[in-house]
Amino acid sequence: MSLLLLENKRWLRAKGPVRVNPRHVAACNGVHILEFSIGGVNYVLPLEKCACSPRNSAIYNGERYCEAEYCADFLEKIINCDSIKVKGRVLGQALRVRGSIAEDATNPHALVSSESGERFVLKGYRLASRFNPEPAFLEYLSDTGIAPQLILSYFVGDQPLGVMTRYIEGGIDPGSVLYNSLISTLGGGYEIPADLLEGVATTVSFFHNRMLECRGEWCCPREAGPRDIEKWARRVNTYRQRLRELGWDNGLSGDFERLAEEGFRGMLGHKIIRTHGDLHFSQMLMQKDRFFIVDFEGEPGRPPEFQQDLEPAVRDIASMLRGISYIAFFALSSSLRLDSAETFNLIIRGSDPRVRLVREWSREVSERVVEAYRRSVDKRLLPGSSLTDIFRLVVPWFIERALYEAYYEAMYRAENVRVALATLYNLIPPLID
């Protein structure tokens, strides 16, 4: 029986070293594809023998291997492999993995270069047996300028193993710019990066307009029906129940569920599309005055029964505004040198002038995002005619996303549950009075 030893893997939803008996599903040119399950979560892992850092290695049958995406010749091996299906543009020149990038990301990311000097990003997937629309998204959006250009994707059977996209040279995380502007605001200089917000919102509107025209089975738009409303409400109830089971239900009143369910019922007959599903400012890259959306896998912790749900476009807007919530919490914590519990209590009390300043700043940022988005998005996707109307459409999804975040954090990063809950309790940004 084979044995796999893993430790210190960000993508692994388990604490401490893990020993499992994997299933060997494919082998080609020294690359081994393993599948295994831990705690009801299914994983897929390509391994290869090469030189790599300990954090990117694993022990398989007593021998040290590397996660294959970090091996220099990995792409050359799978391109010439019958058991791994490669789709896309095989460039006709050698491709070499040069090293890891985005090391704080959940999935492995590596920088790849070609003989001609072009650079690409190789991204591997670890979760198996889940709906992963990213290859389809990238193929559909590849030549629109909305997402990085897809070069190739690779699969074992129908299971996606990874994608390679063109590297965005000089790409900057817009979330970091927004965070720094709030730090500056808390330091006495009120800053709103207006051009950045305009560019982000306009890009998201172009993305949603494009998805409105999608006709694939995975993405075809339609009108929301009673079953959609019921599933969205059940999703909220699921997160609430799981938070209760994990001991994080204190202070969560039923008003949140009621507000969400009432808001969902008002969306009967509204146009629903394949949304990004996990959109926030750090799921974008800014290259001078251009913006690209990345990471189309969806929420990693969303229960399987809800992963393929179509949603109104405002769900992505709610998710972005929740990104402002996280920026607000961490900026307050950093600028005031408070720990998570102290920041939570400060926000909950709400009387501190710095909390009021953060709420004012976050409201203005939200208004600028929504106003810029409204100017460019297809009106079939945004029936609201005023900021107040649009914020009312956003609120139920803001609540749903916050409860998802709290549930996900409780499962995997318990120290951040307070981030999700404090900004929900005190509505940062303040979308309604």
Coordinates of C-alpha atoms in Angstrom, one line a residue:
M1 CA 0.0 0.0 0.0
S2 CA 1.4 3.4 -1.0
L3 CA 1.9 6.1 1.7
L4 CA 2.0 9.9 1.3
L5 CA 3.3 12.3 4.0
L6 CA 2.3 16.0 3.8
E7 CA 2.9 18.9 6.0
N8 CA 2.8 22.7 6.0
K9 CA 0.6 22.8 2.8
R10 CA -1.5 26.0 2.6
W11 CA -3.9 24.2 0.2
L12 CA -4.4 21.3 2.7
R13 CA -7.5 21.7 4.9
A14 CA -5.9 19.9 7.9
K15 CA -3.5 21.0 10.6
G16 CA -0.2 19.4 11.3
P17 CA 1.5 16.5 9.3
V18 CA -0.9 14.2 7.5
R19 CA -0.4 10.6 6.4
V20 CA -2.7 9.2 3.8
N21 CA -2.9 6.3 1.4
P22 CA -3.4 7.9 -2.0
R23 CA -4.7 6.4 -5.2
H24 CA -2.2 6.5 -8.1
V25 CA -4.3 7.7 -11.1
A26 CA -1.7 8.5 -13.8
A27 CA 2.0 8.4 -14.5
C28 CA 4.0 9.8 -17.4
N29 CA 7.6 10.8 -17.9
G30 CA 8.3 10.7 -14.2
V31 CA 5.2 12.7 -13.2
H32 CA 2.8 10.9 -10.8
I33 CA -0.8 12.0 -10.3
L34 CA -2.2 11.0 -6.9
E35 CA -5.7 11.4 -5.5
F36 CA -6.7 11.2 -1.9
S37 CA -9.3 12.3 0.6
I38 CA -8.9 14.0 4.0
G39 CA -11.9 14.9 6.2
G40 CA -14.3 14.4 3.3
V41 CA -12.3 16.8 1.0
N42 CA -10.9 15.3 -2.2
Y43 CA -7.5 16.3 -3.5
V44 CA -5.4 15.8 -6.6
L45 CA -1.6 16.1 -6.4
P46 CA 1.0 15.9 -9.2
L47 CA 4.5 14.8 -8.0
E48 CA 7.9 14.7 -9.6
K49 CA 11.4 14.2 -8.5
C50 CA 13.5 17.4 -8.7
A51 CA 15.1 20.1 -6.5
C52 CA 12.6 22.2 -4.6
S53 CA 12.2 23.9 -1.2
P54 CA 10.9 21.7 1.7
R55 CA 7.6 23.6 1.8
N56 CA 7.0 22.4 -1.8
S57 CA 7.9 18.8 -1.2
A58 CA 6.2 15.6 0.0
I59 CA 7.3 12.1 1.0
Y60 CA 5.8 9.4 -1.2
N61 CA 6.6 5.8 -0.4
G62 CA 9.6 6.9 1.6
E63 CA 11.1 9.1 -1.1
R64 CA 11.1 12.8 -1.4
Y65 CA 9.2 14.3 -4.3
C66 CA 8.2 17.9 -5.3
E67 CA 4.9 19.3 -6.1
A68 CA 5.4 18.9 -9.9
E69 CA 4.5 22.5 -10.8
Y70 CA 7.8 23.6 -9.2
C71 CA 9.9 21.3 -11.3
A72 CA 11.7 23.0 -14.2
D73 CA 10.7 20.4 -16.9
F74 CA 7.1 19.7 -15.7
L75 CA 5.4 21.4 -18.7
E76 CA 7.7 19.7 -21.2
K77 CA 6.8 16.3 -19.6
I78 CA 3.0 16.7 -19.6
I79 CA 2.8 18.2 -23.1
N80 CA 4.3 14.9 -24.3
C81 CA 2.1 12.7 -22.2
D82 CA -0.8 10.5 -23.3
S83 CA -2.4 10.2 -19.9
I84 CA -2.6 14.0 -19.3
K85 CA -4.8 16.0 -21.8
V86 CA -3.4 19.4 -22.7
K87 CA -5.7 22.0 -24.3
G88 CA -4.6 25.2 -25.9
R89 CA -1.6 26.7 -27.5
V90 CA 1.5 24.6 -27.4
L91 CA 4.0 27.3 -28.3
G92 CA 6.6 25.2 -30.2
Q93 CA 9.4 26.2 -27.9
A94 CA 10.8 25.0 -24.7
L95 CA 9.0 26.1 -21.5
R96 CA 10.9 26.1 -18.2
V97 CA 9.5 26.7 -14.7
R98 CA 11.7 29.3 -13.1
G99 CA 10.4 29.4 -9.5
S100 CA 7.4 29.9 -7.3
I101 CA 5.5 33.2 -7.1
A102 CA 2.4 34.3 -5.1
E103 CA 3.5 32.1 -2.2
D104 CA 0.7 33.3 0.0
A105 CA -1.9 31.9 -2.5
T106 CA -3.7 28.7 -1.7
N107 CA -2.8 26.9 -4.9
P108 CA 0.7 26.6 -6.2
H109 CA 1.8 29.3 -8.7
A110 CA 5.0 29.2 -10.7
L111 CA 6.7 31.6 -13.1
V112 CA 7.4 30.0 -16.5
S113 CA 9.6 31.4 -19.4
S114 CA 9.9 30.4 -23.0
E115 CA 13.0 30.4 -25.2
S116 CA 12.0 33.7 -26.7
G117 CA 11.8 35.3 -23.2
E118 CA 8.0 35.4 -22.8
R119 CA 6.8 34.9 -19.3
F120 CA 3.7 33.0 -18.1
V121 CA 2.1 31.9 -14.8
L122 CA 1.5 28.3 -14.1
K123 CA -1.3 27.6 -11.6
G124 CA -2.0 24.1 -10.3
Y125 CA -5.2 23.0 -8.7
R126 CA -5.4 20.8 -5.6
L127 CA -9.2 20.4 -4.9
A128 CA -10.7 17.5 -6.8
S129 CA -14.3 16.5 -7.5
R130 CA -15.6 20.1 -7.3
F131 CA -17.0 22.5 -9.8
N132 CA -14.0 24.4 -11.1
P133 CA -15.1 26.8 -13.9
E134 CA -11.7 28.6 -14.2
P135 CA -10.4 26.9 -17.4
A136 CA -13.8 27.7 -19.0
F137 CA -13.8 31.3 -17.8
L138 CA -10.3 31.9 -19.1
E139 CA -11.0 30.3 -22.4
Y140 CA -14.1 32.4 -22.9
L141 CA -12.5 35.7 -21.7
S142 CA -9.0 35.1 -23.0
D143 CA -8.9 37.6 -25.9
T144 CA -11.2 40.3 -24.2
G145 CA -8.6 42.0 -22.1
I146 CA -10.7 41.3 -19.0
A147 CA -8.6 38.3 -17.8
P148 CA -5.0 37.2 -18.5
Q149 CA -4.7 35.4 -21.8
L150 CA -5.0 31.6 -21.5
I151 CA -2.1 29.7 -23.1
L152 CA -3.0 26.1 -22.1
S153 CA -4.9 24.0 -19.5
Y154 CA -4.3 20.4 -18.6
F155 CA -6.5 17.6 -17.3
V156 CA -6.6 14.0 -16.1
G157 CA -9.9 12.8 -17.6
D158 CA -12.4 15.6 -16.8
Q159 CA -10.4 16.7 -13.7
P160 CA -8.6 20.0 -14.3
L161 CA -5.1 20.0 -13.0
G162 CA -4.0 23.5 -13.9
V163 CA -3.7 26.4 -16.3
M164 CA -1.0 28.5 -17.8
T165 CA -1.7 32.2 -18.5
R166 CA 0.3 35.1 -19.8
Y167 CA 2.2 36.9 -17.0
I168 CA 0.9 40.4 -16.3
E169 CA 4.2 42.4 -16.3
G170 CA 4.2 45.0 -13.5
G171 CA 0.8 43.9 -12.2
I172 CA -0.2 45.6 -8.9
D173 CA -2.8 44.4 -6.4
P174 CA -5.5 47.1 -6.3
G175 CA -6.4 45.9 -2.8
S176 CA -3.0 47.0 -1.5
V177 CA -3.4 50.5 -3.0
L178 CA -6.8 50.8 -1.3
Y179 CA -5.5 49.6 2.0
N180 CA -2.6 52.1 1.9
S181 CA -5.1 54.9 1.1
L182 CA -7.1 54.0 4.2
I183 CA -3.9 53.9 6.3
S184 CA -3.1 57.4 5.1
T185 CA -6.7 58.5 5.9
L186 CA -6.4 57.2 9.4
G187 CA -3.1 59.1 9.7
G188 CA -4.8 62.4 8.9
G189 CA -4.9 62.7 5.1
Y190 CA -8.2 61.7 3.6
E191 CA -7.5 59.7 0.5
I192 CA -9.8 58.1 -2.1
P193 CA -8.0 56.5 -5.1
A194 CA -10.7 57.6 -7.5
D195 CA -9.1 56.5 -10.8
L196 CA -8.4 53.0 -9.4
L197 CA -12.0 52.6 -8.3
E198 CA -13.3 53.8 -11.7
G199 CA -11.0 51.3 -13.5
V200 CA -11.9 48.4 -11.2
A201 CA -15.7 49.0 -11.4
T202 CA -15.6 49.5 -15.2
T203 CA -13.7 46.3 -15.7
V204 CA -16.2 44.4 -13.6
S205 CA -19.0 45.8 -15.6
F206 CA -17.4 44.7 -18.8
F207 CA -16.9 41.2 -17.4
H208 CA -20.6 41.0 -16.4
N209 CA -21.7 42.3 -19.8
R210 CA -19.6 39.6 -21.4
M211 CA -21.1 36.9 -19.2
L212 CA -24.5 38.1 -20.2
E213 CA -23.7 36.9 -23.7
C214 CA -22.3 33.5 -22.7
R215 CA -24.1 30.6 -24.2
G216 CA -22.2 27.6 -22.8
E217 CA -23.9 25.1 -20.7
W218 CA -21.8 26.2 -17.7
C219 CA -22.7 29.9 -18.0
C220 CA -25.9 30.5 -19.9
P221 CA -27.9 33.4 -18.3
R222 CA -31.6 33.1 -17.4
E223 CA -34.2 34.6 -15.1
A224 CA -34.2 33.7 -11.4
G225 CA -37.0 31.4 -10.4
P226 CA -38.4 30.2 -7.1
R227 CA -35.9 27.3 -6.9
D228 CA -33.0 29.8 -7.1
I229 CA -34.5 32.0 -4.3
E230 CA -34.9 28.9 -2.2
K231 CA -31.4 27.7 -2.8
W232 CA -29.9 31.1 -2.0
A233 CA -31.8 31.3 1.3
R234 CA -30.8 27.7 2.1
R235 CA -27.2 28.7 1.5
V236 CA -27.5 31.5 4.1
N237 CA -29.1 29.1 6.6
T238 CA -26.3 26.5 6.0
Y239 CA -23.6 29.0 6.9
R240 CA -25.5 30.1 10.0
Q241 CA -26.0 26.5 11.1
R242 CA -22.4 25.6 10.6
L243 CA -21.2 28.7 12.5
R244 CA -23.5 27.6 15.3
E245 CA -21.9 24.1 15.2
L246 CA -18.4 25.6 15.3
G247 CA -19.3 27.8 18.3
W248 CA -19.4 31.2 16.5
D249 CA -23.1 32.0 16.6
N250 CA -23.0 34.4 19.5
G251 CA -24.5 37.8 18.5
L252 CA -25.8 36.6 15.1
S253 CA -29.5 37.5 15.3
G254 CA -32.1 36.1 13.0
D255 CA -32.5 39.6 11.5
F256 CA -29.6 38.9 9.1
E257 CA -31.3 35.8 7.7
R258 CA -34.6 37.6 7.5
L259 CA -33.1 40.6 5.6
A260 CA -31.3 38.2 3.2
E261 CA -34.3 36.1 2.5
E262 CA -36.5 39.2 1.9
G263 CA -33.9 40.6 -0.5
F264 CA -33.7 37.3 -2.4
R265 CA -37.4 37.1 -2.8
G266 CA -37.3 40.6 -4.4
M267 CA -35.0 39.2 -7.1
L268 CA -37.5 36.7 -8.6
G269 CA -37.4 37.2 -12.4
H270 CA -34.1 39.1 -12.3
K271 CA -31.4 38.1 -14.8
I272 CA -28.8 35.8 -13.3
I273 CA -25.4 34.9 -14.7
R274 CA -22.3 32.9 -14.0
T275 CA -20.6 35.3 -11.6
H276 CA -16.9 35.3 -10.6
G277 CA -18.1 34.0 -7.2
D278 CA -15.1 35.2 -5.1
L279 CA -14.4 38.7 -6.4
H280 CA -12.6 41.3 -4.3
F281 CA -9.9 43.9 -5.1
S282 CA -7.0 41.5 -4.6
Q283 CA -8.6 39.2 -7.2
M284 CA -7.6 41.8 -9.8
L285 CA -4.3 43.1 -11.2
M286 CA -3.6 46.7 -12.2
Q287 CA -1.1 47.3 -15.0
K288 CA -0.8 51.1 -15.5
D289 CA -4.4 52.0 -16.5
R290 CA -5.5 48.5 -17.3
F291 CA -7.2 46.0 -15.0
F292 CA -7.4 42.2 -15.2
I293 CA -9.6 39.9 -13.2
V294 CA -8.0 36.7 -11.9
D295 CA -8.7 33.5 -9.9
F296 CA -12.1 32.3 -11.3
E297 CA -12.3 29.1 -9.3
G298 CA -15.0 30.5 -7.0
E299 CA -15.2 30.3 -3.2
P300 CA -13.0 27.4 -2.0
G301 CA -15.2 26.7 1.0
R302 CA -18.6 26.9 -0.7
P303 CA -20.5 23.6 -0.1
P304 CA -20.7 21.4 -3.3
E305 CA -24.5 21.7 -3.5
F306 CA -24.2 25.5 -4.1
Q307 CA -21.1 25.6 -6.3
Q308 CA -22.9 25.8 -9.6
D309 CA -25.5 28.3 -8.6
L310 CA -26.1 31.2 -11.0
E311 CA -26.5 34.6 -9.2
P312 CA -27.4 38.2 -10.0
A313 CA -24.4 40.3 -11.0
V314 CA -24.8 42.3 -7.8
R315 CA -23.5 39.3 -5.9
D316 CA -20.0 40.1 -7.2
I317 CA -20.5 43.7 -6.2
A318 CA -21.4 42.6 -2.7
S319 CA -18.3 40.4 -2.6
M320 CA -16.2 43.4 -3.6
L321 CA -17.7 45.6 -0.9
R322 CA -17.0 42.9 1.6
G323 CA -13.4 43.2 0.5
I324 CA -13.6 46.8 1.7
S325 CA -14.8 45.4 5.0
Y326 CA -11.6 43.4 5.4
I327 CA -9.4 46.3 4.4
A328 CA -11.2 48.5 7.0
F329 CA -10.6 45.9 9.8
F330 CA -7.0 45.3 9.1
A331 CA -6.2 49.1 8.5
L332 CA -7.8 49.9 11.9
S333 CA -5.9 47.1 13.6
S334 CA -2.6 48.1 12.0
S335 CA -2.8 51.9 12.5
L336 CA -4.0 51.6 16.1
R337 CA -1.8 48.7 16.9
L338 CA -4.6 46.6 18.2
D339 CA -5.0 42.8 18.1
S340 CA -8.0 41.1 16.5
A341 CA -10.1 41.0 19.7
E342 CA -9.4 44.7 20.5
T343 CA -10.2 45.7 16.9
F344 CA -13.4 43.7 17.0
N345 CA -14.6 45.3 20.2
L346 CA -13.7 48.8 18.9
I347 CA -15.8 48.3 15.8
I348 CA -18.7 46.8 17.7
R349 CA -18.9 49.8 20.1
G350 CA -18.8 52.0 17.0
S351 CA -18.4 55.3 19.0
D352 CA -14.7 55.8 18.4
P353 CA -14.1 58.7 15.9
R354 CA -11.7 56.5 14.0
V355 CA -14.3 53.9 13.4
R356 CA -16.7 56.6 12.3
L357 CA -14.0 57.9 9.9
V358 CA -13.5 54.3 8.5
R359 CA -17.3 54.0 8.0
E360 CA -17.4 57.3 6.2
W361 CA -14.4 56.4 4.0
S362 CA -15.8 52.9 3.2
R363 CA -19.2 54.4 2.3
E364 CA -17.6 56.8 -0.2
V365 CA -15.5 54.1 -1.7
S366 CA -18.6 51.9 -2.1
E367 CA -20.6 54.7 -3.7
R368 CA -17.8 55.4 -6.2
V369 CA -17.5 51.7 -7.1
V370 CA -21.3 51.3 -7.6
E371 CA -21.7 54.6 -9.5
A372 CA -18.9 53.7 -11.9
Y373 CA -20.2 50.2 -12.3
R374 CA -23.8 51.5 -13.0
R375 CA -22.6 53.7 -15.8
S376 CA -21.2 50.8 -17.8
V377 CA -23.1 47.7 -17.0
D378 CA -26.0 46.4 -19.1
K379 CA -29.2 47.6 -17.5
R380 CA -30.7 44.1 -17.7
L381 CA -28.2 43.2 -15.0
L382 CA -28.9 46.2 -12.7
P383 CA -32.5 47.1 -12.4
G384 CA -31.9 49.7 -9.6
S385 CA -32.0 53.3 -10.8
S386 CA -30.4 55.0 -7.8
L387 CA -27.5 54.3 -5.4
T388 CA -30.1 53.6 -2.6
D389 CA -31.9 51.1 -4.9
I390 CA -28.7 49.4 -5.8
F391 CA -27.5 49.2 -2.2
R392 CA -30.8 47.5 -1.3
L393 CA -30.1 44.9 -4.0
V394 CA -26.6 44.4 -2.6
V395 CA -27.5 44.0 1.1
P396 CA -28.8 40.4 1.0
W397 CA -25.6 39.3 -0.8
F398 CA -23.5 41.3 1.5
I399 CA -25.0 39.3 4.4
E400 CA -24.6 36.0 2.5
R401 CA -21.0 36.7 1.7
A402 CA -20.2 37.8 5.3
L403 CA -21.7 34.6 6.7
Y404 CA -19.7 32.6 4.2
E405 CA -16.5 34.4 5.2
A406 CA -17.2 33.8 8.9
Y407 CA -17.9 30.1 8.2
Y408 CA -14.7 29.7 6.1
E409 CA -12.5 31.5 8.6
A410 CA -14.0 29.4 11.4
M411 CA -13.0 26.3 9.5
Y412 CA -9.5 27.3 8.4
R413 CA -8.3 30.6 9.9
A414 CA -10.2 31.0 13.2
E415 CA -8.3 34.2 14.1
N416 CA -10.1 36.0 11.2
V417 CA -13.7 35.1 12.2
R418 CA -13.8 38.4 14.1
V419 CA -13.0 40.3 10.9
A420 CA -16.0 38.9 9.1
L421 CA -18.4 39.3 12.0
A422 CA -17.4 42.8 13.3
T423 CA -17.9 44.4 9.9
L424 CA -21.2 42.6 9.5
Y425 CA -22.5 43.6 12.9
N426 CA -21.6 47.3 12.4
L427 CA -22.1 47.3 8.6
I428 CA -18.8 48.4 7.2
P429 CA -19.3 49.8 4.7
P430 CA -22.7 51.2 5.8
L431 CA -25.0 50.3 3.0
I432 CA -28.3 51.0 4.8
D433 CA -29.2 53.2 7.7

